[in-house]
Tab-separated table of C-alpha atoms in Angstrom:
chain	number	residue	atom	x	y	z
A	1	MET	CA	-82.024	-57.841	119.012
A	2	PHE	CA	-80.177	-55.052	117.190
A	3	PHE	CA	-77.722	-55.812	114.444
A	4	PHE	CA	-75.068	-53.274	113.544
A	5	LYS	CA	-73.801	-53.102	110.009
A	6	SER	CA	-70.288	-54.516	109.755
A	7	LYS	CA	-69.799	-53.007	106.305
A	8	ILE	CA	-70.446	-49.603	104.816
A	9	LYS	CA	-70.932	-48.486	101.226
A	10	VAL	CA	-68.247	-46.245	99.798
A	11	SER	CA	-71.015	-43.837	98.741
A	12	GLU	CA	-72.265	-43.640	102.340
A	13	SER	CA	-68.831	-42.893	103.764
A	14	ALA	CA	-66.672	-39.773	103.701
A	15	LEU	CA	-63.871	-41.717	102.038
A	16	LEU	CA	-63.537	-39.423	99.014
A	17	ASN	CA	-64.030	-36.126	100.826
A	18	GLY	CA	-61.037	-33.955	99.924
A	19	PHE	CA	-59.500	-36.815	97.946
A	20	THR	CA	-56.853	-36.394	95.239
A	21	ASP	CA	-57.238	-39.152	92.642
A	22	CYS	CA	-53.794	-39.678	91.141
A	23	HIS	CA	-54.724	-42.470	88.713
A	24	CYS	CA	-57.715	-42.636	86.387
A	25	HIS	CA	-58.523	-42.998	82.718
A	26	LEU	CA	-60.927	-40.120	82.151
A	27	LEU	CA	-59.326	-38.478	79.131
A	28	PRO	CA	-61.866	-39.599	76.518
A	29	GLY	CA	-61.138	-41.716	73.485
A	30	VAL	CA	-57.422	-42.368	73.966
A	31	ASP	CA	-57.164	-45.796	75.607
A	32	ASP	CA	-59.300	-48.480	77.275
A	33	GLY	CA	-60.858	-45.901	79.568
A	34	VAL	CA	-63.713	-43.445	79.058
A	35	LYS	CA	-64.796	-43.173	75.432
A	36	THR	CA	-66.833	-39.962	75.299
A	37	VAL	CA	-66.592	-36.444	76.679
A	38	GLU	CA	-70.123	-36.815	78.047
A	39	ASN	CA	-69.110	-39.775	80.205
A	40	THR	CA	-65.980	-37.988	81.391
A	41	LEU	CA	-68.116	-35.083	82.570
A	42	ARG	CA	-70.612	-37.463	84.230
A	43	ILE	CA	-67.866	-39.139	86.217
A	44	LEU	CA	-66.320	-35.821	87.242
A	45	ASP	CA	-69.738	-34.661	88.453
A	46	MET	CA	-70.141	-37.877	90.469
A	47	MET	CA	-66.656	-37.423	91.916
A	48	HIS	CA	-67.416	-33.843	92.899
A	49	ARG	CA	-70.632	-34.874	94.641
A	50	HIS	CA	-68.614	-37.309	96.751
A	51	GLY	CA	-66.002	-34.728	97.699
A	52	VAL	CA	-63.115	-35.374	95.291
A	53	ARG	CA	-60.869	-32.307	95.157
A	54	GLU	CA	-58.254	-33.059	92.495
A	55	VAL	CA	-57.935	-35.561	89.656
A	56	TRP	CA	-54.886	-36.596	87.700
A	57	LEU	CA	-55.842	-37.969	84.302
A	58	THR	CA	-53.341	-40.732	83.511
A	59	PRO	CA	-53.978	-42.259	80.080
A	60	HIS	CA	-51.935	-45.260	78.993
A	61	ILE	CA	-48.787	-44.941	76.927
A	62	MET	CA	-47.963	-48.457	75.751
A	63	GLU	CA	-47.747	-50.638	72.652
A	64	GLU	CA	-51.538	-51.104	72.502
A	65	HIS	CA	-52.114	-47.383	73.053
A	66	PRO	CA	-49.195	-45.520	71.443
A	67	ASN	CA	-50.234	-42.089	72.623
A	68	THR	CA	-47.836	-39.174	72.398
A	69	PRO	CA	-47.443	-36.504	75.096
A	70	GLU	CA	-48.218	-33.815	72.553
A	71	ASP	CA	-51.530	-35.347	71.447
A	72	LEU	CA	-52.590	-36.083	75.021
A	73	GLN	CA	-51.778	-32.521	76.060
A	74	HIS	CA	-53.820	-31.160	73.159
A	75	ARG	CA	-56.810	-33.315	74.063
A	76	PHE	CA	-56.508	-32.356	77.723
A	77	GLU	CA	-56.405	-28.640	76.941
A	78	ASN	CA	-59.565	-29.021	74.854
A	79	LEU	CA	-61.539	-30.971	77.450
A	80	PRO	CA	-64.650	-28.828	78.080
A	81	TYR	CA	-64.700	-29.056	81.869
A	82	ASP	CA	-65.326	-25.968	83.974
A	83	GLY	CA	-66.289	-27.570	87.274
A	84	PRO	CA	-64.690	-27.212	90.707
A	85	ILE	CA	-62.357	-30.230	90.570
A	86	GLN	CA	-58.748	-29.355	89.758
A	87	LEU	CA	-57.664	-31.399	86.746
A	88	HIS	CA	-54.091	-32.318	85.846
A	89	LEU	CA	-52.533	-34.434	83.121
A	90	ALA	CA	-49.928	-37.163	83.535
A	91	ALA	CA	-49.726	-40.657	82.019
A	92	GLU	CA	-49.438	-44.297	82.990
A	93	HIS	CA	-46.346	-45.658	81.254
A	94	MET	CA	-46.008	-49.356	80.521
A	95	ILE	CA	-42.485	-50.695	81.013
A	96	ASP	CA	-42.263	-52.544	77.706
A	97	ARG	CA	-40.023	-52.466	74.654
A	98	GLU	CA	-41.583	-49.177	73.574
A	99	PHE	CA	-40.882	-47.398	76.879
A	100	CYS	CA	-38.941	-44.192	76.341
A	101	LEU	CA	-37.801	-42.220	79.380
A	102	GLU	CA	-37.321	-39.021	77.402
A	103	ARG	CA	-40.909	-39.202	76.175
A	104	ALA	CA	-42.290	-40.344	79.526
A	105	SER	CA	-40.632	-37.473	81.392
A	106	LYS	CA	-42.856	-35.034	79.494
A	107	LEU	CA	-45.906	-36.253	81.440
A	108	PRO	CA	-44.847	-36.607	85.075
A	109	LEU	CA	-47.202	-37.048	87.998
A	110	GLN	CA	-47.255	-34.246	90.577
A	111	GLY	CA	-44.204	-32.677	89.000
A	112	ASP	CA	-41.464	-35.106	90.054
A	113	LYS	CA	-42.975	-38.590	89.813
A	114	LEU	CA	-43.483	-41.037	86.977
A	115	LEU	CA	-46.414	-43.459	87.036
A	116	VAL	CA	-45.370	-46.821	85.579
A	117	GLU	CA	-46.859	-50.289	85.257
A	118	THR	CA	-45.904	-53.728	84.001
A	119	SER	CA	-47.713	-56.756	82.674
A	120	TYR	CA	-49.896	-58.359	85.338
A	121	PHE	CA	-48.393	-61.764	84.620
A	122	ASN	CA	-44.663	-61.367	83.987
A	123	PRO	CA	-42.079	-58.776	84.950
A	124	PRO	CA	-40.250	-57.034	82.125
A	125	ILE	CA	-36.663	-58.207	81.749
A	126	ASN	CA	-35.373	-54.660	82.228
A	127	MET	CA	-37.676	-53.673	85.085
A	128	LYS	CA	-35.102	-52.847	87.758
A	129	GLU	CA	-32.787	-51.197	85.245
A	130	THR	CA	-35.648	-48.999	84.018
A	131	LEU	CA	-36.632	-48.038	87.553
A	132	ARG	CA	-32.994	-47.126	88.297
A	133	ASP	CA	-32.825	-45.027	85.126
A	134	ILE	CA	-35.969	-43.154	86.157
A	135	LYS	CA	-34.461	-42.392	89.567
A	136	THR	CA	-31.163	-41.318	87.996
A	137	SER	CA	-33.079	-38.876	85.784
A	138	GLY	CA	-34.361	-37.108	88.898
A	139	LEU	CA	-37.885	-38.517	88.823
A	140	HIS	CA	-39.429	-40.795	91.436
A	141	PRO	CA	-40.909	-43.990	89.947
A	142	VAL	CA	-44.454	-44.781	91.112
A	143	LEU	CA	-45.589	-48.361	90.585
A	144	ALA	CA	-49.279	-48.334	89.715
A	145	HIS	CA	-51.545	-50.872	91.468
A	146	PRO	CA	-48.778	-53.215	92.724
A	147	CYS	CA	-51.384	-55.520	94.267
A	148	ARG	CA	-52.406	-56.726	90.817
A	149	TYR	CA	-49.061	-58.140	89.676
A	150	GLN	CA	-49.453	-61.885	89.924
A	151	TYR	CA	-45.719	-62.548	89.706
A	152	MET	CA	-44.924	-60.562	92.844
A	153	GLU	CA	-44.351	-62.090	96.264
A	154	PRO	CA	-43.952	-60.244	99.593
A	155	GLU	CA	-40.168	-60.231	99.195
A	156	ASP	CA	-40.539	-58.487	95.814
A	157	TYR	CA	-42.607	-55.712	97.371
A	158	GLU	CA	-40.119	-55.404	100.212
A	159	GLU	CA	-37.174	-55.145	97.835
A	160	LEU	CA	-38.824	-52.505	95.648
A	161	HIS	CA	-39.922	-50.523	98.689
A	162	SER	CA	-36.369	-50.619	100.054
A	163	LEU	CA	-35.146	-49.242	96.714
A	164	GLY	CA	-37.384	-46.214	97.128
A	165	ILE	CA	-40.057	-47.206	94.609
A	166	ILE	CA	-43.363	-45.498	95.441
A	167	PHE	CA	-46.450	-47.714	95.566
A	168	GLN	CA	-49.863	-46.437	94.440
A	169	LEU	CA	-53.027	-47.886	95.952
A	170	ASN	CA	-56.011	-48.610	93.740
A	171	ILE	CA	-58.702	-48.124	96.388
A	172	PRO	CA	-61.213	-50.385	94.538
A	173	ALA	CA	-58.790	-53.284	95.069
A	174	LEU	CA	-59.800	-53.239	98.733
A	175	THR	CA	-63.408	-53.938	97.725
A	176	GLY	CA	-62.429	-57.149	95.923
A	177	ILE	CA	-63.145	-55.730	92.475
A	178	TYR	CA	-59.946	-57.279	91.053
A	179	GLY	CA	-60.361	-60.600	92.832
A	180	PRO	CA	-59.342	-62.044	96.201
A	181	ALA	CA	-55.595	-62.238	95.523
A	182	ALA	CA	-55.345	-58.548	94.642
A	183	GLU	CA	-57.530	-57.703	97.639
A	184	ARG	CA	-55.235	-59.638	99.996
A	185	ASN	CA	-52.145	-58.022	98.499
A	186	ALA	CA	-53.664	-54.562	98.787
A	187	GLN	CA	-54.540	-55.091	102.446
A	188	TRP	CA	-51.046	-56.448	103.158
A	189	LEU	CA	-49.406	-53.430	101.502
A	190	LEU	CA	-51.713	-51.065	103.392
A	191	ASP	CA	-50.936	-52.750	106.716
A	192	LYS	CA	-47.202	-52.585	105.978
A	193	GLY	CA	-47.465	-48.854	105.307
A	194	TYR	CA	-45.995	-49.257	101.833
A	195	TYR	CA	-48.499	-47.070	99.973
A	196	SER	CA	-47.698	-43.402	99.327
A	197	LEU	CA	-50.335	-42.436	96.741
A	198	ALA	CA	-53.899	-43.455	95.931
A	199	GLY	CA	-56.246	-43.485	92.971
A	200	THR	CA	-59.453	-45.054	91.734
A	201	ASP	CA	-58.169	-46.205	88.311
A	202	THR	CA	-61.629	-45.350	87.000
A	203	HIS	CA	-62.212	-46.491	83.404
A	204	SER	CA	-65.950	-45.896	82.940
A	205	VAL	CA	-69.177	-44.668	84.507
A	206	THR	CA	-70.081	-48.279	85.324
A	207	HIS	CA	-66.710	-48.868	86.948
A	208	PHE	CA	-67.007	-45.795	89.190
A	209	ARG	CA	-70.612	-46.567	90.135
A	210	HIS	CA	-69.622	-50.112	91.059
A	211	PHE	CA	-66.892	-48.709	93.286
A	212	LEU	CA	-69.346	-46.330	95.000
A	213	ASP	CA	-71.799	-49.190	95.571
A	214	SER	CA	-69.143	-51.490	96.995
A	215	LYS	CA	-69.186	-52.283	100.686
A	216	ILE	CA	-66.061	-52.240	102.834
A	217	PRO	CA	-65.763	-53.623	106.370
A	218	LYS	CA	-65.848	-50.755	108.850
A	219	LYS	CA	-62.510	-51.706	110.379
A	220	LEU	CA	-60.847	-51.636	106.956
A	221	MET	CA	-62.675	-48.431	106.059
A	222	ARG	CA	-61.121	-46.727	109.078
A	223	LYS	CA	-57.662	-47.857	107.973
A	224	ILE	CA	-58.201	-46.453	104.478
A	225	GLU	CA	-59.565	-43.192	105.869
A	226	ARG	CA	-56.531	-42.784	108.151
A	227	PHE	CA	-54.200	-43.410	105.219
A	228	LEU	CA	-56.008	-40.918	102.979
A	229	GLU	CA	-56.044	-38.327	105.757
A	230	GLU	CA	-52.277	-38.688	106.075
A	231	LEU	CA	-51.969	-38.138	102.309
A	232	LYS	CA	-54.107	-34.988	102.497
A	233	GLN	CA	-51.907	-33.569	105.225
A	234	GLN	CA	-48.751	-34.343	103.226
A	235	GLN	CA	-50.179	-32.788	100.085
A	236	GLY	CA	-51.356	-29.714	101.952
């Protein structure tokens, strides 16, 4: 009797071929992501070998990591990478009491978007007001990894989507790396067609290797591949 594999490793798929990673923490030594230049270069080499085309480095700007756009830009410009992946700098902005739209607008994502996040456990009091302010400024708010917010219910996602808030998929969420609740939410959002961007949210060599070694059901893998192919066509 022949048994066919129902799951496939990310590393054995073509999932990342031509991929643009719009969310990762590869700028070394600035937040809870990669700590050394050597590890940044190792991850970029691994990404290249699996077909990644572009990477947006999105370090945190938040109370715990009070980075400034100027310092992040300086560090980015001095990153000694000369490989084939196109690198860009943006930031992941926490909507907290330190959030400053004027400062945040200096590090947009893809020119006209702003990557934002909230606490995983509680929404900020001024969340909707802040999102409206971002839109009024001419930028499009992108909610990072919405599947991970434990306070959100389907109706919350539906309301935000109806308001024009862009949702960003953390692909590792679909492997269960963040737990079953986040995995279910991510699959629901994918099935609803609510995602418009994707990233790996890579924080370390170990994190990226774990993602590559993860197995995804073939049926789900095909869904992700179709979504990413649509993104590639939109991004040209």
